[in-house]
Structure formats: C-alpha cells, structure tokens
CSV table of C-alpha atoms and ligand atoms in Angstrom, one decimal:
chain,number,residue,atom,x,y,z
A,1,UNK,CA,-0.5,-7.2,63.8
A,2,UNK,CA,-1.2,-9.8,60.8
A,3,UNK,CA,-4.0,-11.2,63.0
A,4,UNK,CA,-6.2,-8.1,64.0
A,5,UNK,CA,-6.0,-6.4,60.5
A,6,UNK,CA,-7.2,-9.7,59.2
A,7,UNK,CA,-9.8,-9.1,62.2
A,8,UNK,CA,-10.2,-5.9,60.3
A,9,UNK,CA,-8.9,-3.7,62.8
A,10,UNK,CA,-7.3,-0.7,62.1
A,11,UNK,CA,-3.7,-1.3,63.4
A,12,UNK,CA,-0.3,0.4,63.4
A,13,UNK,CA,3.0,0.4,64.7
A,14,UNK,CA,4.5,2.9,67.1
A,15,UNK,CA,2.1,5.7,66.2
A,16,UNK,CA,3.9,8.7,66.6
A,17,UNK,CA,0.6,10.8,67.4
A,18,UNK,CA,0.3,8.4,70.4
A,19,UNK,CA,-3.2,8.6,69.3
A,20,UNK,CA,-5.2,5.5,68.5
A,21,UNK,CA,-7.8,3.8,71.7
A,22,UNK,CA,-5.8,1.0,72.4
A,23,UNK,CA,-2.4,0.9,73.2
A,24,UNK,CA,-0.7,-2.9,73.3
A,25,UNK,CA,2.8,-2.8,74.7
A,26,UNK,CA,5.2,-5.5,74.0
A,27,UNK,CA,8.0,-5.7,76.4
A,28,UNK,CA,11.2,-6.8,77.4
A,29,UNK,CA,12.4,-8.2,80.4
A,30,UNK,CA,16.1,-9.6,79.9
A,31,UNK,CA,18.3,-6.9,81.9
A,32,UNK,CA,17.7,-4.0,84.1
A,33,UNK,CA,18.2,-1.4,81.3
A,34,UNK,CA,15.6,-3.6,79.4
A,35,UNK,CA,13.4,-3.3,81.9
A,36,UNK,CA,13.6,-0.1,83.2
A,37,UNK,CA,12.4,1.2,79.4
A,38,UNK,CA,9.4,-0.9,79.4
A,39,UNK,CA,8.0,0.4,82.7
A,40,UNK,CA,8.7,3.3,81.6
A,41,UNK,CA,6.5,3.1,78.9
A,42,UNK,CA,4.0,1.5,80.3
A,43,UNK,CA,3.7,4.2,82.7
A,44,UNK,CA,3.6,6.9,80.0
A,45,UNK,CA,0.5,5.4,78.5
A,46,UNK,CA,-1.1,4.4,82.1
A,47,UNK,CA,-0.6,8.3,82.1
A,48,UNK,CA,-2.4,9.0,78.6
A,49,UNK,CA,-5.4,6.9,79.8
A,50,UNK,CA,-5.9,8.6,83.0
A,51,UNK,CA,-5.6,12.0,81.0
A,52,UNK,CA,-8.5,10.2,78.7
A,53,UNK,CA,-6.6,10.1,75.5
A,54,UNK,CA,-6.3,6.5,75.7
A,55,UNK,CA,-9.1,3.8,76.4
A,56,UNK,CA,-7.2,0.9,77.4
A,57,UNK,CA,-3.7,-0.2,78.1
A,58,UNK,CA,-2.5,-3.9,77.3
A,59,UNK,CA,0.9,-5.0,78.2
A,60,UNK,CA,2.3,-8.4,76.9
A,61,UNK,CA,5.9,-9.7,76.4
A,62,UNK,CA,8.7,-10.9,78.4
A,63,UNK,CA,8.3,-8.6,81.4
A,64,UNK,CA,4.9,-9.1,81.9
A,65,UNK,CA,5.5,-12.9,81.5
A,66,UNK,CA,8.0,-12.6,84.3
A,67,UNK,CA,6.6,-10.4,86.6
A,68,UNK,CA,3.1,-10.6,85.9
A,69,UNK,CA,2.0,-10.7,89.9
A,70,UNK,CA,3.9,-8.0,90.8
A,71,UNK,CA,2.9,-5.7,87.9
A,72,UNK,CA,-0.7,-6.5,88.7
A,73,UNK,CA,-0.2,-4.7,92.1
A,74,UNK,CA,2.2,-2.5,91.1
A,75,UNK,CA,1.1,-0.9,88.3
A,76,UNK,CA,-2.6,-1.6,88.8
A,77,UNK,CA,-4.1,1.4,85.8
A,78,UNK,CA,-3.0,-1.6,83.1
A,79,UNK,CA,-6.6,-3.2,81.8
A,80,UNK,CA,-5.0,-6.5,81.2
A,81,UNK,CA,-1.5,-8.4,81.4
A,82,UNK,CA,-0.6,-10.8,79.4
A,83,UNK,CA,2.7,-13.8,79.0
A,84,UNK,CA,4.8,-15.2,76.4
A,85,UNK,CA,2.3,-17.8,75.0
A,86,UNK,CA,-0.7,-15.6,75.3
A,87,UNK,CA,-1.5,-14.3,71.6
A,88,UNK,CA,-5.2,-15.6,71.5
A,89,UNK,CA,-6.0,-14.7,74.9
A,90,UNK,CA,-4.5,-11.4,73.8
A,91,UNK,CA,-6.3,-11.2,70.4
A,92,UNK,CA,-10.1,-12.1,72.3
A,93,UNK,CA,-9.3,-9.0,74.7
A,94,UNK,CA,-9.0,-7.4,71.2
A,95,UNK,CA,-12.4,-8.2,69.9
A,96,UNK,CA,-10.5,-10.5,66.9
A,97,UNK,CA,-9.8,-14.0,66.6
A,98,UNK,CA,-7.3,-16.1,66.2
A,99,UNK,CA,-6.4,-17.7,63.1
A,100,UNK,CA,-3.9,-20.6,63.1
A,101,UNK,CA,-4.2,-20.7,59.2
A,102,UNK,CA,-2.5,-16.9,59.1
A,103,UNK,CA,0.6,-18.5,60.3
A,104,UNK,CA,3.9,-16.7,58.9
A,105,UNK,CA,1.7,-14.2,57.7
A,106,UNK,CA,2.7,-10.7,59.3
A,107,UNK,CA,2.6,-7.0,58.9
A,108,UNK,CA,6.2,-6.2,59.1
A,109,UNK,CA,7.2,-3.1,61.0
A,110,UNK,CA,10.9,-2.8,59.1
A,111,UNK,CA,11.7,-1.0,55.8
A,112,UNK,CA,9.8,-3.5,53.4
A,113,UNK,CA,13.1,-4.6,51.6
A,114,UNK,CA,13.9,-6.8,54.7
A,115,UNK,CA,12.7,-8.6,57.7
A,116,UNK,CA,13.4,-10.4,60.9
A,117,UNK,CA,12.5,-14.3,60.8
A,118,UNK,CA,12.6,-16.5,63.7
A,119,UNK,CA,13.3,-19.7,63.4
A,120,UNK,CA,12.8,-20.9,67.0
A,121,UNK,CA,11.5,-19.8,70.3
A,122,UNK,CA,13.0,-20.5,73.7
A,123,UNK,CA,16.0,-21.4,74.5
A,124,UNK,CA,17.5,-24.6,76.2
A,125,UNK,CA,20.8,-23.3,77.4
A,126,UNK,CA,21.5,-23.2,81.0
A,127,UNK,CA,24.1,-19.5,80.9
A,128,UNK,CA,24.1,-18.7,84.2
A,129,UNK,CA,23.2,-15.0,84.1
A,130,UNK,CA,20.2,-15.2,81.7
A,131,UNK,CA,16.8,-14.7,82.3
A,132,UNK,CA,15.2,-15.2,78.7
A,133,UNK,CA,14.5,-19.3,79.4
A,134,UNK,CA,12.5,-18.6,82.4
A,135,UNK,CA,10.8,-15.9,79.8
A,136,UNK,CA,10.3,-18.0,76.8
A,137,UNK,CA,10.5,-21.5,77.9
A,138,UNK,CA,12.6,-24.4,76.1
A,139,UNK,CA,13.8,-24.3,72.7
A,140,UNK,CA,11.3,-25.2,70.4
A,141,UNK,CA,12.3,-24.9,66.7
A,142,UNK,CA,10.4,-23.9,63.9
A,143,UNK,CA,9.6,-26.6,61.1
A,144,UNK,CA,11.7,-25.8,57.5
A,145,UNK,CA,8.6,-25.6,55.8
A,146,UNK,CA,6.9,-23.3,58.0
A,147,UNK,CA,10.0,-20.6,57.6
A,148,UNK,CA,10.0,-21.2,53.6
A,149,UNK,CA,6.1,-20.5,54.0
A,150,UNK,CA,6.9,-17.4,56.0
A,151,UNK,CA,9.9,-16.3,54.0
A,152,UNK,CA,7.4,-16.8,50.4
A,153,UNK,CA,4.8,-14.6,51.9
A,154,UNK,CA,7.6,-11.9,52.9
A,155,UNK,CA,9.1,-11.9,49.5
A,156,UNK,CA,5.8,-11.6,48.0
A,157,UNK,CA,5.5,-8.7,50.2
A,158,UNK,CA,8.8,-7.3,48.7
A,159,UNK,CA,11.1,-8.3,51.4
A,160,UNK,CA,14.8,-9.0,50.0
A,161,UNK,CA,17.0,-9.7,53.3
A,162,UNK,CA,16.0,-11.7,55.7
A,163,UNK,CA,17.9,-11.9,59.1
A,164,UNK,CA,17.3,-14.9,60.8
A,165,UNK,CA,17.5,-15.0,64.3
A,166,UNK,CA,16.5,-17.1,67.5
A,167,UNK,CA,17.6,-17.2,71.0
A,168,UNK,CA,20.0,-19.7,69.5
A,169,UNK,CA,20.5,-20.8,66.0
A,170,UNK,CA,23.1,-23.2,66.7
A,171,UNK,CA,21.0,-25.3,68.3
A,172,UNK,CA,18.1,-25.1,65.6
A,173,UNK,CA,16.9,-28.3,64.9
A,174,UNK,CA,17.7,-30.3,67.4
A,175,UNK,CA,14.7,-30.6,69.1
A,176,UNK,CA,13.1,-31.4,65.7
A,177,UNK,CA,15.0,-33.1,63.3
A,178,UNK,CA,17.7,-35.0,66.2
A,179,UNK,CA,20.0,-32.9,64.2
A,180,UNK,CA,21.4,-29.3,64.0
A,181,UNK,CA,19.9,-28.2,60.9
A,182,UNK,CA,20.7,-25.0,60.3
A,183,UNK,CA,22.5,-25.6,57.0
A,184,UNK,CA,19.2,-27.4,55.9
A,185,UNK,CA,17.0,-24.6,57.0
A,186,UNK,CA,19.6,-22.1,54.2
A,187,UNK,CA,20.3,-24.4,51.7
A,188,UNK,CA,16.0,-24.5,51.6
A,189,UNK,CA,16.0,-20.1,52.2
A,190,UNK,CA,18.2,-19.8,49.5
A,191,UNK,CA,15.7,-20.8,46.9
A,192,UNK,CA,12.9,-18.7,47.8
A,193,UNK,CA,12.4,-16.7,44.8
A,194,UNK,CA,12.6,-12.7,45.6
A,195,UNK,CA,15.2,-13.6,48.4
A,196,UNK,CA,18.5,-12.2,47.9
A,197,UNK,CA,20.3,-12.2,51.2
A,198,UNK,CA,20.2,-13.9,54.5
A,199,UNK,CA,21.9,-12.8,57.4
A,200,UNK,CA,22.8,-14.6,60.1
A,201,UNK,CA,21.9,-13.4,63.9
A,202,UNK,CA,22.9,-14.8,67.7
A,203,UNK,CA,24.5,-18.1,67.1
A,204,UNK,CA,25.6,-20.2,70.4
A,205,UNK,CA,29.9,-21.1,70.1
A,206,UNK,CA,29.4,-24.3,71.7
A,207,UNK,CA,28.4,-27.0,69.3
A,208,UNK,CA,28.1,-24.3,66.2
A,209,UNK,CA,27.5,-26.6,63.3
A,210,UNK,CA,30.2,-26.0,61.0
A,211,UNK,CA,28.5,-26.6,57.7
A,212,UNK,CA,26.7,-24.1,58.0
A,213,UNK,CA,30.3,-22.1,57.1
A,214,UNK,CA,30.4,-24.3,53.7
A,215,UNK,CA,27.0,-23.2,52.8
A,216,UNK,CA,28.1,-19.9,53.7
A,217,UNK,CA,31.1,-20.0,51.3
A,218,UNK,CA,29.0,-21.8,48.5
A,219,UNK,CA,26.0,-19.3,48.2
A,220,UNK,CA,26.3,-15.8,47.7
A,221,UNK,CA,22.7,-15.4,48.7
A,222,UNK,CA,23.8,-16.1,52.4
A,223,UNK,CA,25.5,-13.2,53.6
A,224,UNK,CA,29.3,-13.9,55.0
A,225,UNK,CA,28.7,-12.3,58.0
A,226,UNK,CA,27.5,-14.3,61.7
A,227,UNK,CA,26.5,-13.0,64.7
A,228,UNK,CA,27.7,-15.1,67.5
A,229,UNK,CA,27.4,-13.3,70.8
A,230,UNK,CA,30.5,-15.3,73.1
A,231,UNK,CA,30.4,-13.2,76.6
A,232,UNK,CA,33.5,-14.1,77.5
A,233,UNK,CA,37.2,-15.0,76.8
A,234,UNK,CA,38.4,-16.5,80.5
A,235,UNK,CA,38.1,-19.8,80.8
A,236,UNK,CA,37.1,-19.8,84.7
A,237,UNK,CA,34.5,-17.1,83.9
A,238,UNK,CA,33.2,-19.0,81.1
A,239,UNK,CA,32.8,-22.1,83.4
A,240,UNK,CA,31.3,-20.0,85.8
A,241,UNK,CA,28.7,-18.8,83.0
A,242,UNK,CA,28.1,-22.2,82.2
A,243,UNK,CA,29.1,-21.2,78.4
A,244,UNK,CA,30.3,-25.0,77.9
A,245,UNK,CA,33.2,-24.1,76.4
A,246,UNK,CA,37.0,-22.5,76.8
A,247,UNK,CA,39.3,-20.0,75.9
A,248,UNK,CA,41.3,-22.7,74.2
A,249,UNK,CA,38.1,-24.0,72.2
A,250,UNK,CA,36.9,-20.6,71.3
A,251,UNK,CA,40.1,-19.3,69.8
A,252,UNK,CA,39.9,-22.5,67.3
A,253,UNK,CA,36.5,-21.4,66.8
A,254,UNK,CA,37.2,-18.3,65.3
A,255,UNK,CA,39.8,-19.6,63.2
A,256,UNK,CA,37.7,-22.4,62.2
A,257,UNK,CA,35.3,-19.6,60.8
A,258,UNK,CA,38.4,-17.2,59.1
A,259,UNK,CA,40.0,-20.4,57.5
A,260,UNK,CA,36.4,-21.2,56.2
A,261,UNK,CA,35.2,-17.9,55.4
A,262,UNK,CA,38.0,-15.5,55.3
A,263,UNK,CA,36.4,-12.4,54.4
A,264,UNK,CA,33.1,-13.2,57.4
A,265,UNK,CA,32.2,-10.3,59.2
A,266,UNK,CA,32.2,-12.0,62.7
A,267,UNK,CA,30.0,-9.9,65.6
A,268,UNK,CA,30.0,-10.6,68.9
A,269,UNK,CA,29.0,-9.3,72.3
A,270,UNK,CA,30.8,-10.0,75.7
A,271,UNK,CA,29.9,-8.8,79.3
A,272,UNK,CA,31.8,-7.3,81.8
A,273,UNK,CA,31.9,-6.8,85.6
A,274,UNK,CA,30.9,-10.6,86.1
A,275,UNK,CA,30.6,-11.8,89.4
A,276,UNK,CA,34.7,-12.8,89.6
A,277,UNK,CA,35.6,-10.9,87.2
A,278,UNK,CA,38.9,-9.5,88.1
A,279,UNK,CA,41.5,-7.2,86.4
A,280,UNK,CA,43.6,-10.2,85.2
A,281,UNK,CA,40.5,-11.5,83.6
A,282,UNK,CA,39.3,-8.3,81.9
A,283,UNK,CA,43.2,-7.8,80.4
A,284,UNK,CA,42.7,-11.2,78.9
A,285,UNK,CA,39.7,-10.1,77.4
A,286,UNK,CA,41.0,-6.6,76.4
A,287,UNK,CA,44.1,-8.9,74.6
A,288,UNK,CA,41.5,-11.4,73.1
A,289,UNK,CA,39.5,-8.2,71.5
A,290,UNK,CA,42.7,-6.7,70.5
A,291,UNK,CA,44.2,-10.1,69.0
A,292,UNK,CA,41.4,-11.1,67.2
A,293,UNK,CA,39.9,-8.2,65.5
A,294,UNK,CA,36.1,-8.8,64.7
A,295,UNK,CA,34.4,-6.7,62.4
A,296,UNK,CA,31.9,-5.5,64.8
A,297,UNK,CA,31.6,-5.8,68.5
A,298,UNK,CA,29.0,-4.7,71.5
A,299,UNK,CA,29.7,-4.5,75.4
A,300,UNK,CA,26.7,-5.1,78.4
A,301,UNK,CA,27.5,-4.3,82.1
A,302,UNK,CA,26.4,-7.7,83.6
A,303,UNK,CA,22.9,-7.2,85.5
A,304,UNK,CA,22.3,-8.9,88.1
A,305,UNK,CA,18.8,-11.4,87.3
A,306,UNK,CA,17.3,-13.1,90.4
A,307,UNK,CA,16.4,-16.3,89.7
A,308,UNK,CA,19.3,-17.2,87.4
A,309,UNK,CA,21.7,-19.3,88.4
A,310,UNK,CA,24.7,-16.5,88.7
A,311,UNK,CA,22.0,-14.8,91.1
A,312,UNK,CA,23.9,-16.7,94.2
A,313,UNK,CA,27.1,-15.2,93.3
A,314,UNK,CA,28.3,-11.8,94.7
A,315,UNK,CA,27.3,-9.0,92.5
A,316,UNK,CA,31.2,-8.0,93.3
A,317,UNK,CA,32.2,-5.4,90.6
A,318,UNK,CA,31.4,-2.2,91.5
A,319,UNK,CA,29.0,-0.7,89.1
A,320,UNK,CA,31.1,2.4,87.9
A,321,UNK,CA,34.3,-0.1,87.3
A,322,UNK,CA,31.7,-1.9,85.2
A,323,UNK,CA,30.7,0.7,83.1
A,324,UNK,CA,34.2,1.6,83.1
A,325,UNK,CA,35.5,-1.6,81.6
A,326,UNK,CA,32.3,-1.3,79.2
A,327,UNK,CA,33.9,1.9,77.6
A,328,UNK,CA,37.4,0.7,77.8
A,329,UNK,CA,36.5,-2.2,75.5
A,330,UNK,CA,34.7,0.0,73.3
A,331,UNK,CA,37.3,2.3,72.8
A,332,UNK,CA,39.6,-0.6,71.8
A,333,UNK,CA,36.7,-2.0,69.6
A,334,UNK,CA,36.6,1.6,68.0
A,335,UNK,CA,40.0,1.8,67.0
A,336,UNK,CA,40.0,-1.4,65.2
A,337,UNK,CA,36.6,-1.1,63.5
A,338,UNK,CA,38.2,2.2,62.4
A,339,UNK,CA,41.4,0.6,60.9
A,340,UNK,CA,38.9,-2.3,59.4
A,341,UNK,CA,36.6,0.5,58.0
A,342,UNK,CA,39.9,2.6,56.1
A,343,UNK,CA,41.4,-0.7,54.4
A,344,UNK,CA,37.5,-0.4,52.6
A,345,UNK,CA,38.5,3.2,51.0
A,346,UNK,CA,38.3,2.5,47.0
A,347,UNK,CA,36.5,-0.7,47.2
A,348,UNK,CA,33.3,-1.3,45.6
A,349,UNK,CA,30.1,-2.7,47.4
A,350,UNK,CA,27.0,-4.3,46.7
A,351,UNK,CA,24.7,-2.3,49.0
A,352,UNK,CA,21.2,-2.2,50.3
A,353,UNK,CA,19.7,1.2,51.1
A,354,UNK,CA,17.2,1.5,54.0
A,355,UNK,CA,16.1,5.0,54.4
A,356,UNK,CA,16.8,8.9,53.6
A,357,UNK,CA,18.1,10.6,56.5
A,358,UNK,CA,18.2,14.6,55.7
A,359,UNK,CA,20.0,14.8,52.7
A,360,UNK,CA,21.7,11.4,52.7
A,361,UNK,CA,21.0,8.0,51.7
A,362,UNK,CA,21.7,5.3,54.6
A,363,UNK,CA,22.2,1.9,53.1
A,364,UNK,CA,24.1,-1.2,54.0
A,365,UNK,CA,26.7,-4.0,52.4
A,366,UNK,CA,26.4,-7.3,53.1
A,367,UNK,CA,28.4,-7.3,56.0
A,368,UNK,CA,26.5,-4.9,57.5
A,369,UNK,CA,23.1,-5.6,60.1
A,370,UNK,CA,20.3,-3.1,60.1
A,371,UNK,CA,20.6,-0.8,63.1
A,372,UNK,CA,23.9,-2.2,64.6
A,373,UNK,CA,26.3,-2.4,62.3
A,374,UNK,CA,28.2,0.5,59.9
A,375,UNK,CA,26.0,2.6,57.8
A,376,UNK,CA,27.1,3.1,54.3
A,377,UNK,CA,26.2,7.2,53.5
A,378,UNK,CA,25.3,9.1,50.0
A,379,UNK,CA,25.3,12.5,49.3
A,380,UNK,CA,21.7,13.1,48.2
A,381,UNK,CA,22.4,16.4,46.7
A,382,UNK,CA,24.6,14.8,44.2
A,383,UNK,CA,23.4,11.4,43.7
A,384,UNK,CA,19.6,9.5,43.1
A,385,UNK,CA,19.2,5.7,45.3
A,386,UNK,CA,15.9,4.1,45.2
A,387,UNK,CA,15.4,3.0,48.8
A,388,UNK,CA,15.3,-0.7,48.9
A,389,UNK,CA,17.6,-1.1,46.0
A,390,UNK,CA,21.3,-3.0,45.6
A,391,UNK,CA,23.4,-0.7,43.5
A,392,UNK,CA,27.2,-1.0,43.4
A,393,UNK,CA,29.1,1.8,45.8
A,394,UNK,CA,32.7,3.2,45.8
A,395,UNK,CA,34.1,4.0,49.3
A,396,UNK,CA,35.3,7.1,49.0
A,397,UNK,CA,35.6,8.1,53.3
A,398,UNK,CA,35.2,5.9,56.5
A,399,UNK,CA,35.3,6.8,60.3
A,400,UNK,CA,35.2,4.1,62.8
A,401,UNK,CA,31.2,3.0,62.4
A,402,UNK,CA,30.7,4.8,58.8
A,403,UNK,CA,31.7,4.0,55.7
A,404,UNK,CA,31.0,6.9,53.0
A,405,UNK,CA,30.8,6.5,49.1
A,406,UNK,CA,29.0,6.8,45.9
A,407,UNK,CA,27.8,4.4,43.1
A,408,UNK,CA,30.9,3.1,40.9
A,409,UNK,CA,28.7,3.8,38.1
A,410,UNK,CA,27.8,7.3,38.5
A,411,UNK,CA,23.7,8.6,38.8
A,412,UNK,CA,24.3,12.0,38.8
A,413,UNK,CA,20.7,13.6,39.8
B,1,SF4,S1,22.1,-19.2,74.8
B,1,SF4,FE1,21.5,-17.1,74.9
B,1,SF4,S2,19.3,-17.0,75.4
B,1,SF4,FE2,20.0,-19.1,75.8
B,1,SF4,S3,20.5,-19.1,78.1
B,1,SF4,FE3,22.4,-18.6,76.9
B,1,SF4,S4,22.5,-16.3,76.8
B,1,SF4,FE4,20.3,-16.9,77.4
C-alpha cells in the first residue's frame, strides 16, 4: 500500500463499499479453514467483476503462491496471479513502480497507536504438519537496522505498540548474525523514541534464547507477555511433529520463563486430532493445560496439508472427535482464564485503548494482544478515553475473556 500511494494511486484497505476498480486480494493458504475463506473471496469479487462493478481482480499471497497452476484453471475470471516474492511484478500490473528506497515505509491498516513488524520471513523449521515453508521459503531475517528504520518511520506515524512477529522469532538472527539475536533486536526497539511497548508474537520452544527473558524483566518498554505457540504436550506426538523437543524439556521451559518473569502472560496454541493422537495423549494434554495455567490459550483441529511431511500419516481422528477435543480444551482453558481474570478485580492497569464499540471503550493492558486476547471495557456513558491513549484502569468486573473497569483517577464526562 506504501508503494502505490507513493505511485500516487488512490489506495485503501478493505473498502467496505466494495467499490474501487481494482481489487488485490491477499491470501492465505496454511490450513483448510484458511483456505476455504480466501476462495471464498476470491470468488465474491470474480462475481463483482462479471456483474461489472469491478475491472480487474488480482490475487497474491500464500494460496496463490501454492496453488498457482491450479487456480489458473480453476478459477480462470482472476486477471492475474501472483506468489510470495512477487511485489514488483505485482506493482507493474498496477501501473506503479517499485521503490526499494520506500523500504519499512507502510500505510498501516491497524488503529494508528500500534502495528505489526516482522522481523523475518520464511521459516526454516521442518514441523511436520506445516505448509507455510513451502509458502514462504527459508528463514531469512531482517537486518536490526532495517526494523529500527521501520519502527522510526511508525512512531513518527504515531504508532506506540509494536508487536513483533515472524514465522519464528526464536530463530531470528541466526541466519544473519550466526547468533540468535533477538535480545539485540529489543535492547535496539526499546530506544526508538515514540515507542512505548513491544509485544512479543509466535516464538519457536526449541532453542528459545533465554535472554531475551532478562531483557524482558529489565525494560518495561517490552511487554511481559510471549506468544509461544507449542502444539503439543506428548512426547511421541511431538517427535512425530518434528517439534525437536519433549514433554520433559517443555515443562522446564515454562518454568524457566515463570522463574524469570513471574508475572509473563504466556500464550500458546496446541493442535488436536493429530494423526496418532489417541485418548491417553489428549488427557495428557488436557492435564498439561490444566497444570500449567497460561494466561491465554487457542485450539486448531489438525488439517491435513499434502505435501508436508505428516501428509503420509493416516488422517486417523475422526473429524467430529477433533472438533470435539478442540472444544473440550477450550472449555478447560475458559475456566482458568476466568479464575486468572477474577484474581485482577481491584487492581490497577496501565491500558491502551483501540477503538469505541457502541457505548464502550475497548482498550488493552500490557498483557493483552490486539484482537486475541482479553478486552479491557469502559462505560462510555460515564467516562471520556482518548482512543490510542495509556491511562491507568481499576478492575471493577471480569468474565472469562473480559476484564471491566474504569480509570483509578476518575474522568467523569
Ligand atoms: S516453526 Fe511454525 S512456521 Fe515454521 S514449520 Fe514450524 S509451525 Fe511452521
């Protein structure tokens, strides 16, 4: 988007009119769910074109990366498909040209008060039941001066959080620098003047560099709070997902990180229905969930990806005891982000606030991710937030995903 409005095309994002004469969809391929949505929408605008509301259709991204030949024939209405790696190609279609010198300058489709920031592209894991390296190729990190560039130009631009994320940020660096370098990378954020928080998204278990957790501790400006997605509990499962690492190993992990950190929100995500995955196995996980209480947890079904590795197993769980084990987990997850969410009643904390919804404010607290996490909700008939504002909050409610409060120093309307 930075590149064609410095093309001087008029751009936006998600249009709700639908109206504009080109339509450029970006799309995902990882799972079936995934996928499913981005056909989806292709087909809804291969519609609008033949109804002549739309000129042309481009389709870019990870599904079109992946099955390129087979959406050529398939859905044959699209004026041009495009991979992974194809941004100029994509930009010429586009009448505008590619400028390497507007590196890590964007137009931001987020709230303006934060921003996503990727730090590296690709991935060089070998997980047996992912797709995303056939996708987006090897791991390739981004220098540290580049992100500081990036991160200047988005503070400039009023941006106050940024979430850093990456296929895989424990590996950062190592392509690079010979070294994981993710502590570098926020000891260098942290500096950038306008920044105030920095969030930490999708971090691989095995190998995690663990000073990234003194850093963490150290500077307030990195928020205690790590996503670190670890799919499994079982040690033969985890084999079998080629996660390099054990039931034994993770557990110190995680203790590792509350010893360090004690007050980390940790997030994770796990699948279920596995090829092997058997009813011993998804107890132990059920115990693991139960035992170790994260802050904030999702659940996938496993889809089955040809071309992975886990694509020559038997896709042996049915798919309604999968979704079945999906909401089982959740339910457990529910109750203890509940019972984490009512020790919070009567504290005080610093919050961000991202939008008004009705007649409420919707912010955040630093232990909280846009979109996935808890929302923290103000009465807007009673109190005044400026959106994209910290302000002190009192928790005065909280239900299992929302926490409910009002500033500690009151701004009565
Ligand atoms: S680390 Fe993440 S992106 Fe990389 S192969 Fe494993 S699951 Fe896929």
């Amino acid at each position: 988007m930075g590149q064609l409005r410095a093309s001087n095309k008029d751009v936006v994002h998600e249009d709700e009119n639908d109206d504009g004469n080109i339509v450029v969809i970006n799309t995902c391929g990882f799972i079936g769910k995934a996928k499913e949505e981005s056909i989806n929408t292709i087909l809804h605008y291969v519609d609008k074109k033949e109804a002549g509301m739309v000129d042309k259709v481009f389709v870019t991204g990870c599904l079109s990366e992946r099955y390129k030949p087979d959406l050529e024939k398939e859905i044959s209405d699209v004026d041009q498909y495009f991979g992974t790696h194809d941004l100029p190609n994509l930009l010429k279609a586009l009448e505008a040209d590619y400028k390497h010198e507007l590196l890590g300058e964007r137009v931001t489709t987020t709230p303006r008060h934060y921003a996503y920031l990727k730090i590296a592209e690709g991935c060089d894991r070998p997980c047996s039941f992912c797709a995303i390296p056939l996708m987006r190729g090897g791991h390739i990190s981004t220098p540290i001066e580049d992100i500081v560039k990036e991160a200047g130009h988005l503070a400039k631009n009023g941006v106050k959080e940024l979430i850093l994320i990456a296929q895989d940020l424990t590996y950062y660096g190592l392509d690079l620098y010979k070294k994981r370098a993710l502590a570098d990378l926020l000891k260098a954020l942290v500096k950038v003047e306008g920044i105030e928080w920095i969030r930490l998204h999708y971090a691989f278990p095995t190998g995690f560099p663990l000073d990234v957790l003194e850093v963490m501790k150290k500077e307030p400006k990195v928020c205690n709070y790590l996503d670190i997605p670890l799919q499994h509990i079982n040690t033969e499962l985890l084999k079998s997902m080629r996660r390099g690492t054990s039931a034994e190993k993770t557990i110190e992990l995680i203790g590792k990180f509350r010893a360090s950190v004690p007050d980390m929100a940790i997030r994770t995500t796990f699948i279920v229905g596995y090829p092997g995955e058997t009813e011993e196995s998804f107890e132990e996980l059920k115990e693991f969930v139960k035992a170790t209480q994260f802050e904030r947890m999702g659940c996938f079904a496993y889809s089955h990806e040809e071309n992975t590795h886990a694509y020559h197993l038997e896709d042996d769980v049915p798919e309604e005891v999968k979704n079945k084990r999906v909401a089982e987990l959740m339910e457990i997850q529910g109750q203890i982000s509940f019972d984490l969410n009512q020790e919070k009643v009567g504290d005080v904390f610093r919050c961000i606030f991202d939008r008004k919804e009705g007649n409420f404010f919707i912010g955040r607290t630093e232990f909280d991710s846009p979109d996935v996490d808890n929302n923290v909700i103000v009465d807007a008939s009673k109190f005044y937030i400026q959106i994209g504002q910290f302000i002190d909050i009192k928790i005065t409610e909280a239900t299992d995903f929302d926490l409910y409060g009002e500033p500690a120093k009151a701004m009565i309307q």
